[in-house]
Coordinates of C-alpha atoms and ligand atoms in Angstrom, one line a residue:
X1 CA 109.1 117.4 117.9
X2 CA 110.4 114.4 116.3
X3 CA 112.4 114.4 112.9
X4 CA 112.2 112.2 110.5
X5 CA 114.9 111.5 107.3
X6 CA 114.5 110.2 104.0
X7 CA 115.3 106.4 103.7
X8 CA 117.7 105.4 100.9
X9 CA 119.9 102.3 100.5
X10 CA 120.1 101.7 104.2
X11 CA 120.9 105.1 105.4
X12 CA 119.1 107.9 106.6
X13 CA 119.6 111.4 104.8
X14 CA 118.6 114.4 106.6
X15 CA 117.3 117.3 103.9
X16 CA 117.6 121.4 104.8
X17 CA 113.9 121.1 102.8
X18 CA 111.3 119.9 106.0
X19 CA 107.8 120.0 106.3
X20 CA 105.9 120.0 110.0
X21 CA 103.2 117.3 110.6
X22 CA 100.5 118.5 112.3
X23 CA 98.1 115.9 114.6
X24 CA 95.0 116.7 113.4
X25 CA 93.1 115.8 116.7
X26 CA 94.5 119.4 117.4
X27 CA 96.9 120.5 115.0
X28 CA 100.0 121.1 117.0
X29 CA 103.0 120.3 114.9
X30 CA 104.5 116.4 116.1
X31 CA 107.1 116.0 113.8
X32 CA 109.2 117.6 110.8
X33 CA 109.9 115.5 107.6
X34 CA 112.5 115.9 104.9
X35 CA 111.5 116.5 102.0
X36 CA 113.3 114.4 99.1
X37 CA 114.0 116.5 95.9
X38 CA 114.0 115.1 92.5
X39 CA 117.4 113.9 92.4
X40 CA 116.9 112.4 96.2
X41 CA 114.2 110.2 94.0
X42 CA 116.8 109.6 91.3
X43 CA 119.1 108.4 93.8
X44 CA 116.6 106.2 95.6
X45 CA 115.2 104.4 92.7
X46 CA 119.4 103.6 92.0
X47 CA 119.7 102.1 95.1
X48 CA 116.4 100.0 94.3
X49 CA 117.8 99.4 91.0
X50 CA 121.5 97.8 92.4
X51 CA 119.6 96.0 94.9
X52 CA 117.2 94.2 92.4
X53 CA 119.7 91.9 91.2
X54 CA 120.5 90.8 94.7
X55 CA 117.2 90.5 96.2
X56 CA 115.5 88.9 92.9
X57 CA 118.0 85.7 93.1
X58 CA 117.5 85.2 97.0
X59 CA 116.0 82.2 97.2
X60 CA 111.8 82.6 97.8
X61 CA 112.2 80.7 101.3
X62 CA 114.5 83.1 102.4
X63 CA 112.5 85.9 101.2
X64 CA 109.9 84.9 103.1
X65 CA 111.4 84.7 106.3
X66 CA 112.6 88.4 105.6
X67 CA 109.0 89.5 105.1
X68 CA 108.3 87.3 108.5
X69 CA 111.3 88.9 110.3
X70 CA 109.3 92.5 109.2
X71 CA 106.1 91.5 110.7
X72 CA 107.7 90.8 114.3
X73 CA 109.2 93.7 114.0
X74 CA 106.2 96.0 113.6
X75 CA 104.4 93.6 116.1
X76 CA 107.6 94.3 118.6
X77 CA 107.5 98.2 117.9
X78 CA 103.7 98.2 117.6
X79 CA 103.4 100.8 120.9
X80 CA 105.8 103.2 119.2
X81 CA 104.8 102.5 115.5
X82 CA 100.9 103.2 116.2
X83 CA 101.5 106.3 118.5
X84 CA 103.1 107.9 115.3
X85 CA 100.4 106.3 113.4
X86 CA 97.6 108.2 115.9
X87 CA 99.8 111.5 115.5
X88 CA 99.4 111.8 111.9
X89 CA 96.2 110.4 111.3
X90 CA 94.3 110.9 114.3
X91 CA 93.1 107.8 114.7
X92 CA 92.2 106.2 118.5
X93 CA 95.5 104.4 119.7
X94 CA 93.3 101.1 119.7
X95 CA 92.7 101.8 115.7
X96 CA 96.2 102.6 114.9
X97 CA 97.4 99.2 117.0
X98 CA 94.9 97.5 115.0
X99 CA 96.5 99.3 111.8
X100 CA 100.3 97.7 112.6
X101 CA 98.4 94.5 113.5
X102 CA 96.9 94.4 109.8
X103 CA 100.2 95.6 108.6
X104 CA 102.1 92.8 109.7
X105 CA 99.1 90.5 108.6
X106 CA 100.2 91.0 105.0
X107 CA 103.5 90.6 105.5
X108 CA 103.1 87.5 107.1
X109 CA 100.3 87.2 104.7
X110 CA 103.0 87.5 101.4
X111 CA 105.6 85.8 103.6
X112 CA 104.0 82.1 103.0
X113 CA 103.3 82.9 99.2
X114 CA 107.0 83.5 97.9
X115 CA 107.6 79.7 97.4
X116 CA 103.8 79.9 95.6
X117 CA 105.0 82.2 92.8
X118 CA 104.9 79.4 90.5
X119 CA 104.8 79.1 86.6
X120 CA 102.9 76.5 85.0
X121 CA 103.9 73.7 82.5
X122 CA 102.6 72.7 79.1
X123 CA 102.5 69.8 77.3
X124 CA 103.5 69.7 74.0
X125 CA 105.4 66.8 72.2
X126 CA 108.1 64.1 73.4
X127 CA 110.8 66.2 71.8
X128 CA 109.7 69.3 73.5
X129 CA 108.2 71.0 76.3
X130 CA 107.7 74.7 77.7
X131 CA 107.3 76.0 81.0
X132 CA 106.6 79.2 82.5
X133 CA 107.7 81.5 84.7
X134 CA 107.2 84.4 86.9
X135 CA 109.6 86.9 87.2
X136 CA 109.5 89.9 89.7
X137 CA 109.4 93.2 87.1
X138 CA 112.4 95.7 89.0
X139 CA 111.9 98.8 91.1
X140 CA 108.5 99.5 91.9
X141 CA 107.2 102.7 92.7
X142 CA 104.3 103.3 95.7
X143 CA 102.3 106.4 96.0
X144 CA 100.6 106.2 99.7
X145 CA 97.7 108.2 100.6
X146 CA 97.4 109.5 104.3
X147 CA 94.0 108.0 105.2
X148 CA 95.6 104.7 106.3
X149 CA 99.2 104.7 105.5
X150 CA 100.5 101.8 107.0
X151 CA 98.1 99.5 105.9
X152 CA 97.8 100.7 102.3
X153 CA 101.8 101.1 102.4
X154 CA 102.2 97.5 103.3
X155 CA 99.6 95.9 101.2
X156 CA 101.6 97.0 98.3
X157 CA 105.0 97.0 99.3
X158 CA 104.2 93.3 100.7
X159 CA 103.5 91.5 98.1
X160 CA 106.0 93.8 95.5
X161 CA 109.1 92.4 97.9
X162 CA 107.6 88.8 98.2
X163 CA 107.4 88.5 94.3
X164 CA 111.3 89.5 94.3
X165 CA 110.7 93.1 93.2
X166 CA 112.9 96.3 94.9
X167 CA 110.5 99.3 96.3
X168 CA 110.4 103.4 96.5
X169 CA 107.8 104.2 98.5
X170 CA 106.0 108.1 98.8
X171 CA 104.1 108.4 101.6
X172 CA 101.6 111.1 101.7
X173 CA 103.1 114.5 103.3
X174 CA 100.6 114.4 105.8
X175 CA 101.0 111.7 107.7
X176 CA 104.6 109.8 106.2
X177 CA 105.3 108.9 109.9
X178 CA 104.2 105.4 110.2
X179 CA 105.9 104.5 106.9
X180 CA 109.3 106.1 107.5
X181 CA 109.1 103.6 110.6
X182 CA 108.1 100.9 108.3
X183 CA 111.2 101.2 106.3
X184 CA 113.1 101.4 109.9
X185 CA 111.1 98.3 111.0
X186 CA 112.8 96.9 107.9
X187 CA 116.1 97.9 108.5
X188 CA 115.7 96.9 111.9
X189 CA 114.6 93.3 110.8
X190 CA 117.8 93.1 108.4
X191 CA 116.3 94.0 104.8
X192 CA 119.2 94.5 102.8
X193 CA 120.0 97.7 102.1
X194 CA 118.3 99.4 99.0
X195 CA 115.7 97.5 99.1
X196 CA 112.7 99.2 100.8
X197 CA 113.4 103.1 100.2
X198 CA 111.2 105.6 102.0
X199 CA 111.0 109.0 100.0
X200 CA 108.9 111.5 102.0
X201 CA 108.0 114.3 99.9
X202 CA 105.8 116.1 97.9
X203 CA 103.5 114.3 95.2
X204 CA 104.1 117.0 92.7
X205 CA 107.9 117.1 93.3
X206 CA 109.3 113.7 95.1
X207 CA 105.7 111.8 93.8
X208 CA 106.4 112.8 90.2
X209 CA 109.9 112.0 89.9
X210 CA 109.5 108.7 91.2
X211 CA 106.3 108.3 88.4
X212 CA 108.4 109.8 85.8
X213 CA 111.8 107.8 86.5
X214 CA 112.4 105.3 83.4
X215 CA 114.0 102.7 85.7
X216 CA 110.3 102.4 87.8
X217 CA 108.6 99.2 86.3
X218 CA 105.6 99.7 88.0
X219 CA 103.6 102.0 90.3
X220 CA 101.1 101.0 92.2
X221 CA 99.1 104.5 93.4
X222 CA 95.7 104.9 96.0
X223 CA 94.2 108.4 96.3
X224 CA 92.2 111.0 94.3
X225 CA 90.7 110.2 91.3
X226 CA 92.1 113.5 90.1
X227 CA 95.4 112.3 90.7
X228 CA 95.5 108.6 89.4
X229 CA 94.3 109.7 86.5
X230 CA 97.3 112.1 86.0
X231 CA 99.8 109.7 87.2
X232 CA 98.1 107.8 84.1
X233 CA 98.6 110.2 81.9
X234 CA 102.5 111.0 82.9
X235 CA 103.4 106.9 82.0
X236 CA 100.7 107.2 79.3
X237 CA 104.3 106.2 76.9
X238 CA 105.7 103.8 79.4
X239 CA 104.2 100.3 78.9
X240 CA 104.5 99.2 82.9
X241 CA 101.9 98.0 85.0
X242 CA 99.9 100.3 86.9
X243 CA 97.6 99.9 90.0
X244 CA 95.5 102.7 90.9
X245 CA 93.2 102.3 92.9
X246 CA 90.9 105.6 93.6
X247 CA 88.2 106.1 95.8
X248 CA 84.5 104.9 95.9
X249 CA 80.6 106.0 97.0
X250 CA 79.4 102.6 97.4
X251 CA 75.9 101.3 97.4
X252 CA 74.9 99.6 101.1
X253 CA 71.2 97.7 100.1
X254 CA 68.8 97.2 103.1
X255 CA 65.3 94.8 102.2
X256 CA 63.2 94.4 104.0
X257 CA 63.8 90.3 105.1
X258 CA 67.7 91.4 106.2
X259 CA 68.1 90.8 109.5
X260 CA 68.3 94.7 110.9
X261 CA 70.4 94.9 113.8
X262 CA 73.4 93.2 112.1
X263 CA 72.7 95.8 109.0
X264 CA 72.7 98.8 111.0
X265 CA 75.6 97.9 112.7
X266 CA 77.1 97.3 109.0
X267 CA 75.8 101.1 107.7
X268 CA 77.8 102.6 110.4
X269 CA 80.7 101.2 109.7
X270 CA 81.5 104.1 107.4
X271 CA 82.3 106.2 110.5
X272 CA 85.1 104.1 111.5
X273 CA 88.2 106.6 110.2
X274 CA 85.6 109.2 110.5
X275 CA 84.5 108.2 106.9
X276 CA 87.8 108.8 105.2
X277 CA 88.4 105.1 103.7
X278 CA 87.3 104.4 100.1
X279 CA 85.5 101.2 100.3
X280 CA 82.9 102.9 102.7
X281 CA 79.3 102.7 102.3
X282 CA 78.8 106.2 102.0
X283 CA 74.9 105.4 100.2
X284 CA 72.6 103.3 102.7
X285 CA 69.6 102.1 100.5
X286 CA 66.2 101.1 102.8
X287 CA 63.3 98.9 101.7
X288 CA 60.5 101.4 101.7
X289 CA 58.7 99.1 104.3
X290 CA 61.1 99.3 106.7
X291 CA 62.5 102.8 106.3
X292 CA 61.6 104.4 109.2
X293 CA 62.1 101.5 111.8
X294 CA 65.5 101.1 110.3
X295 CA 66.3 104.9 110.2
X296 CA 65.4 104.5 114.2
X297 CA 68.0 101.7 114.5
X298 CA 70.4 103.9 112.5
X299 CA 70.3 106.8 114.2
X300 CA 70.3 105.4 117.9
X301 CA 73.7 104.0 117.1
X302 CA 74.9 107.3 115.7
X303 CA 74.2 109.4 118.6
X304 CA 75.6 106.8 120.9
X305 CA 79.0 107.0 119.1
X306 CA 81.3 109.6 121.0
X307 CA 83.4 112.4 118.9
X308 CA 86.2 112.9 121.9
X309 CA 89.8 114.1 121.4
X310 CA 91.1 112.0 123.8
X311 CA 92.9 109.9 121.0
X312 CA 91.8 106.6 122.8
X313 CA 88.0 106.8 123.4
X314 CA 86.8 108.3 120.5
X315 CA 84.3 106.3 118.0
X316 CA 84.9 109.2 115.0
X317 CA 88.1 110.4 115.3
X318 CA 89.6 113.8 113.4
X319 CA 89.1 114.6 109.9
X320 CA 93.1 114.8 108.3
X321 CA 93.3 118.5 107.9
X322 CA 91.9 121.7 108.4
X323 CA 90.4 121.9 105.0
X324 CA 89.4 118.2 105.0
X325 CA 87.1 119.9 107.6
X326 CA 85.2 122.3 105.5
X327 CA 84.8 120.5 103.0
X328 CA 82.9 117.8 104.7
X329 CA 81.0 120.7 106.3
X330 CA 80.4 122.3 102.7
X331 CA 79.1 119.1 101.7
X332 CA 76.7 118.7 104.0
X333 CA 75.4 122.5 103.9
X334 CA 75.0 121.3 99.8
X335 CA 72.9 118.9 100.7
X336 CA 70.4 121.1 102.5
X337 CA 70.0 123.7 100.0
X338 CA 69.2 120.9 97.6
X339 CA 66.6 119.9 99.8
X340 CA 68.2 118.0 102.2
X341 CA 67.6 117.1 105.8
X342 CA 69.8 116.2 108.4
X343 CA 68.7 113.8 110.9
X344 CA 71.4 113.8 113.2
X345 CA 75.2 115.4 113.1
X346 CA 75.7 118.5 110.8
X347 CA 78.1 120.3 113.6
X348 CA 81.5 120.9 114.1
X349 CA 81.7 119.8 117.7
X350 CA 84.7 121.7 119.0
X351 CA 87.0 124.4 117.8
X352 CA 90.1 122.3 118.7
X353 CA 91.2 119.9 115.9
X354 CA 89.4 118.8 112.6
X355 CA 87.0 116.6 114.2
X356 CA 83.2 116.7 112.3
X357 CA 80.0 115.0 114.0
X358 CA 79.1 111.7 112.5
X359 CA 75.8 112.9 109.9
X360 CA 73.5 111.3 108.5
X361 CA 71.4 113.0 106.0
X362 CA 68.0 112.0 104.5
X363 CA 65.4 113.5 101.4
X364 CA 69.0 113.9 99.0
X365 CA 68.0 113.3 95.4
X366 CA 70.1 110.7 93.8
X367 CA 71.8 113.9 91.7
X368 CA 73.0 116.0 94.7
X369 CA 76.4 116.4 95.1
X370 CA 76.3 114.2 98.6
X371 CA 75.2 111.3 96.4
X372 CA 77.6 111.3 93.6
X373 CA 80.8 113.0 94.9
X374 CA 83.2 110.7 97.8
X375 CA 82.7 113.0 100.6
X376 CA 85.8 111.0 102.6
X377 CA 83.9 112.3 105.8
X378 CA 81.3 111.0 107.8
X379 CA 78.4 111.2 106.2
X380 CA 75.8 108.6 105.3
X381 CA 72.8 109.2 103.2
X382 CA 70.0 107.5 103.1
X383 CA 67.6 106.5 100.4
X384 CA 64.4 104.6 100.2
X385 CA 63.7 102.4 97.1
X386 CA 60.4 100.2 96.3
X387 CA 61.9 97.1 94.1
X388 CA 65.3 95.3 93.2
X389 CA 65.1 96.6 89.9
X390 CA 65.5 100.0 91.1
X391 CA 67.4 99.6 93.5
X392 CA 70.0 98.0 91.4
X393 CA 69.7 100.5 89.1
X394 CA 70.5 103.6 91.3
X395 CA 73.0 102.0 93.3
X396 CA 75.0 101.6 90.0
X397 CA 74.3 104.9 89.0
X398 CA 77.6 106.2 90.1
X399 CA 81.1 106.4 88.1
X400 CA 82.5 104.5 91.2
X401 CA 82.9 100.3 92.0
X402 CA 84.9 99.6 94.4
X403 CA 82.5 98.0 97.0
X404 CA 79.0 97.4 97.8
X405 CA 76.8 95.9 100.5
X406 CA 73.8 93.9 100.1
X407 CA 71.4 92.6 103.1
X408 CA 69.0 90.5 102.9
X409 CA 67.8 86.5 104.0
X410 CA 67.3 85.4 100.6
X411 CA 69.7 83.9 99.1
X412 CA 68.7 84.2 95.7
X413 CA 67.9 87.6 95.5
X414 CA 71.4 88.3 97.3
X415 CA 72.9 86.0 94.3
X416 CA 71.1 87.7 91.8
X417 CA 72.2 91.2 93.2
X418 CA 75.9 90.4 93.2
X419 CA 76.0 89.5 89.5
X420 CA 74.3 92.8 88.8
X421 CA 76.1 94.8 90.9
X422 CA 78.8 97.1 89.5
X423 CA 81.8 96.5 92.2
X424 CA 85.0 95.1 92.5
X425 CA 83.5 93.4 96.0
X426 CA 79.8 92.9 97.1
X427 CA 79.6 92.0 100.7
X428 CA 76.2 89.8 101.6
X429 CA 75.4 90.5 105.0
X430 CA 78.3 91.4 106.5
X431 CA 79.9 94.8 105.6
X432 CA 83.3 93.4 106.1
X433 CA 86.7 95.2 105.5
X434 CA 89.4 94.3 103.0
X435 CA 91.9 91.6 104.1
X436 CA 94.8 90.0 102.8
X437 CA 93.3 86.9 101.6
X438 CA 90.8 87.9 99.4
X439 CA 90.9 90.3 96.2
X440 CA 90.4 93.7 96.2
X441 CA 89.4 94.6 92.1
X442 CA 87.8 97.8 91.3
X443 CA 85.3 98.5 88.5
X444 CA 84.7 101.6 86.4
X445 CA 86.5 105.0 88.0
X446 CA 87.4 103.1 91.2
X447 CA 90.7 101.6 89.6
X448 CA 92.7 99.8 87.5
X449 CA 94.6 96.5 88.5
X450 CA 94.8 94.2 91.4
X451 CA 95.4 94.4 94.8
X452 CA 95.5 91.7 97.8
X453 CA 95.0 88.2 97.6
X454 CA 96.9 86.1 95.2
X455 CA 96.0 88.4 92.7
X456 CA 98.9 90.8 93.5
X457 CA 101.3 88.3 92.4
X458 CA 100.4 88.4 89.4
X459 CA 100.8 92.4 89.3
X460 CA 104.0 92.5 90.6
X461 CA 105.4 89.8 88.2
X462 CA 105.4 89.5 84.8
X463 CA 105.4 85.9 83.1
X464 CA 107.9 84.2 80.8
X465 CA 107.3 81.1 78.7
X466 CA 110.5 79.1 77.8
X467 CA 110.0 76.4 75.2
X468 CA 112.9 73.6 75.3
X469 CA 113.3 71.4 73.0
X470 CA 115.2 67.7 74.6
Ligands
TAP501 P1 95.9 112.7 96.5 O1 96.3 114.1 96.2 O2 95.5 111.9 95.4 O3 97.2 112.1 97.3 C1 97.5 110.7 97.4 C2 99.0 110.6 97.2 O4 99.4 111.0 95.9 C3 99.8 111.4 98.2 O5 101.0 110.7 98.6 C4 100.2 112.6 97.4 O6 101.3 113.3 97.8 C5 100.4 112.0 96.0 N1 100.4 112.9 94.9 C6 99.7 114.0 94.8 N2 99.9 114.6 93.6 C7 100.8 113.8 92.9 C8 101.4 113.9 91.6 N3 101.2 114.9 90.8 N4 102.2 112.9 91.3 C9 102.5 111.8 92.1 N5 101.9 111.7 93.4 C10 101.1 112.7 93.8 O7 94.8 112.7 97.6 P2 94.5 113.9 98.6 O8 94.4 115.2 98.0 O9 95.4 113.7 99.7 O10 93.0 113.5 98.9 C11 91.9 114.0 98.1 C12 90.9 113.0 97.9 O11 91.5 111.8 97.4 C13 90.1 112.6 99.1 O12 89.1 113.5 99.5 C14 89.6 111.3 98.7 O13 88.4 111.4 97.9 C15 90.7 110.7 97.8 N6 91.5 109.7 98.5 C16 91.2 108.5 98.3 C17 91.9 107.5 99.0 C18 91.6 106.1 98.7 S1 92.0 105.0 99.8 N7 91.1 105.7 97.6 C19 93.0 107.8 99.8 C20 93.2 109.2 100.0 C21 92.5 110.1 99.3 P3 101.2 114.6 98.9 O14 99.9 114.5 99.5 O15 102.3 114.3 99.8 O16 101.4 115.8 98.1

């Protein structure tokens, strides 16, 4: 059993509070974590606070090559880093190398923007002019969920840092692992102290405290709906910028000109993380010519994919918890009494870890709950649909848009589609995953703010105009 300690201003604090971390691949315990009270919170975000003033007025070349110094570290500890990573998550060793990989990606990603953060200037007479600035906001606060914490830990906490901003980070209780390592890769890689605090914990007593702490300028949150929502709600007085970015049930469209090998190897996608990732494309919509010929293509690769514990071969790896487990199951059993079939999956394969078949489910009405809830399981439905119109239509008939895939050869129905769609990101032939470079925006219940990109510096600073008179 390994034990991990809070991270606060450079030094690791063991806590007599612990929780176990359980693999879910077979839920043996791997690891106990302390567990930060409120006042461990209070004491981290001081830390973050003293270490603002330092880290703000480092010059943005230097803070680059600290964020570059990070990335070599996690590529340098990647064997050790991931094998935590597959512990908590259950992810395939490949997928969690791939994880540190990405991780370092926006480091390195944020490393060669901190000379970019630039203001803009405006003419205005001979006597006077006025610039702008952008200045990093303070300590920022990072809720991380467990589906993918050391990507979604370091998208945030990248660019936060790069902009000149301090960081508390919460990972989530199940799988805090790979973060805590993060903030040791840090360390490791010479981040001044205070800078990057880890506060494993609880979300309703180390997550709450770090959302209700005055000194927090920003929080930046991905998980439940249910959640955000609250965390909205407890800084509904606070004027700070909030990202929140919650979950999805996106549309993937199929017509009937798409070229269909390259879209059925874009609808299962979703199983990758065994369908618990919130830009999935949990809704696969088929022309109604080429439903059943498509279906075929669908399924084949489905049954091909391998649900295995071993934590390096397997194509649909565990479902995070026990209860994660049944609830995809109870899912899926709601969508046969409501009519329901299931083509292929439906079974809990073994009785060893929280591992569910990957499913695909067909004849759902666009009401059941398997076509509005996120299921974060893997399970694809499948509908067919006659025209655009409707197809358009029923794909934005969901409170979610975070993401959405469209396939087809013709480029002006796939131009027309995207302005219609209702999605932070429509995809056009190519189901492709979020990277650094490129935004990440959410419509409707999917989330507020901005995430990746360029984009992010604008979240994590907040601008200044100086007018000068000469
Ligand atoms: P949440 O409860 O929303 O957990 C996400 C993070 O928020 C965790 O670090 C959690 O801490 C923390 N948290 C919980 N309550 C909090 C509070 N009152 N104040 C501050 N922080 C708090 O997600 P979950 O229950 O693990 O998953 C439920 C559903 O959320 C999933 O089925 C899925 O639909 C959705 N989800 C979406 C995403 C993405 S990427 N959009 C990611 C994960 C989950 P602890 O867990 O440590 O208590």
């Amino acid at each position: 059993m390994k034990e991990y300690e809070l991270l606060v201003d450079g030094e690791t604090l063991s806590r007599a509070e612990t929780e176990v971390v359980n693999d879910p691949s077979s839920n043996q315990p791997v690891a106990t974590i302390a567990l930060a009270s409120e006042s461990d919170v209070a004491t981290a975000v001081e830390a973050a606070e003293s270490a603002f003033e330092r880290w703000r007025t480092i010059d943005p070349v230097t803070r680059g090559h600290y964020l570059r110094d990070i990335a070599a570290e996690l590529r340098d500890q990647k064997a050790i880093i991931a094998q935590r990573h597959t512990e908590e998550t259950g992810r395939s060793l490949s997928d969690s190398e791939r994880s540190v990989e990405y991780a370092a990606e926006y480091f390195e990603y944020y490393a060669g923007l901190t000379h970019r953060i630039n203001g803009e200037t405006v003419p205005l007479s001979h006597e006077e002019f006025d610039y702008t600035r952008r200045e990093p906001l303070g300590v920022t606060g990072h809720i991380i969920p467990w589906n993918s914490p050391l990507l979604l830990g370091s998208r945030s906490i990248a660019p936060a840092l790069a902009c000149g901003n301090t960081v508390v980070a919460k990972p989530a209780k199940l799988a805090p692992m790979s973060i805590l390592e993060l903030g040791r890769a840090a360390s490791d890689a010479g981040l001044p102290d205070g800078v990057l605090n880890i506060v494993s914990g609880s979300g309703s007593t180390a997550g709450e405290a770090l959302v209700t702490n005055e000194n927090v300028r920003e929080l930046t949150f991905t998980g439940s709906k249910q959640v955000g929502l609250h965390i909205r709600e407890l800084v509904s007085d606070r004027l700070i910028p909030l990202n929140l970015e919650l979950g999805g049930k996106s549309p993937n469209i199929v017509f009937a000109d798409a070229d269909q090998e390259a879209a059925a190897d874009g609808a299962v996608k979703l199983f990758t993380n065994a369908g618990q990732s919130c830009y999935a494309g949990t809704r696969l919509f088929i022309a109604d010519e080429i439903y059943d010929e498509f279906i075929d293509r669908v399924v084949s690769r489905i049954e091909e994919m391998e649900v295995k514990r071993d934590s390096d071969e397997t194509d649909v790896s565990a479902l995070i918890s026990p209860s994660a487990q049944s609830e995809v199951a109870s899912y899926v059993e709601s969508a046969v009494e409501s009519g329901g079939s299931i083509t292929t999956g439906g079974r809990i394969p073994f009785e060893e870890g929280n591992f569910y078949e990957p499913t695909l489910v067909e004849n759902v009405s666009d009401n059941a709950a398997v076509s509005r809830e996120e299921i974060f399981g893997p399970v694809l439905a499948a509908y067919r649909f006659d025209s655009e119109q409707e197809v358009v239509e029923r794909a934005n008939d969901t409170e979610y848009g975070l993401y959405a895939g469209v396939w087809t050869t013709d480029l002006d129905r796939a131009n027309r589609i995207t302005e219609h769609i209702e999605a932070g990101t429509v995809t056009v032939n190519n189901y492709a995953s979020p990277i650094p470079q490129v935004p990440f925006p959410a419509y409707k219940q999917s989330g507020i703010g901005s995430e990746y990109a360029t984009a992010a510096l604008n979240h994590y600073t907040k601008l200044k105009n100086v007018r000068m008179k000469v």
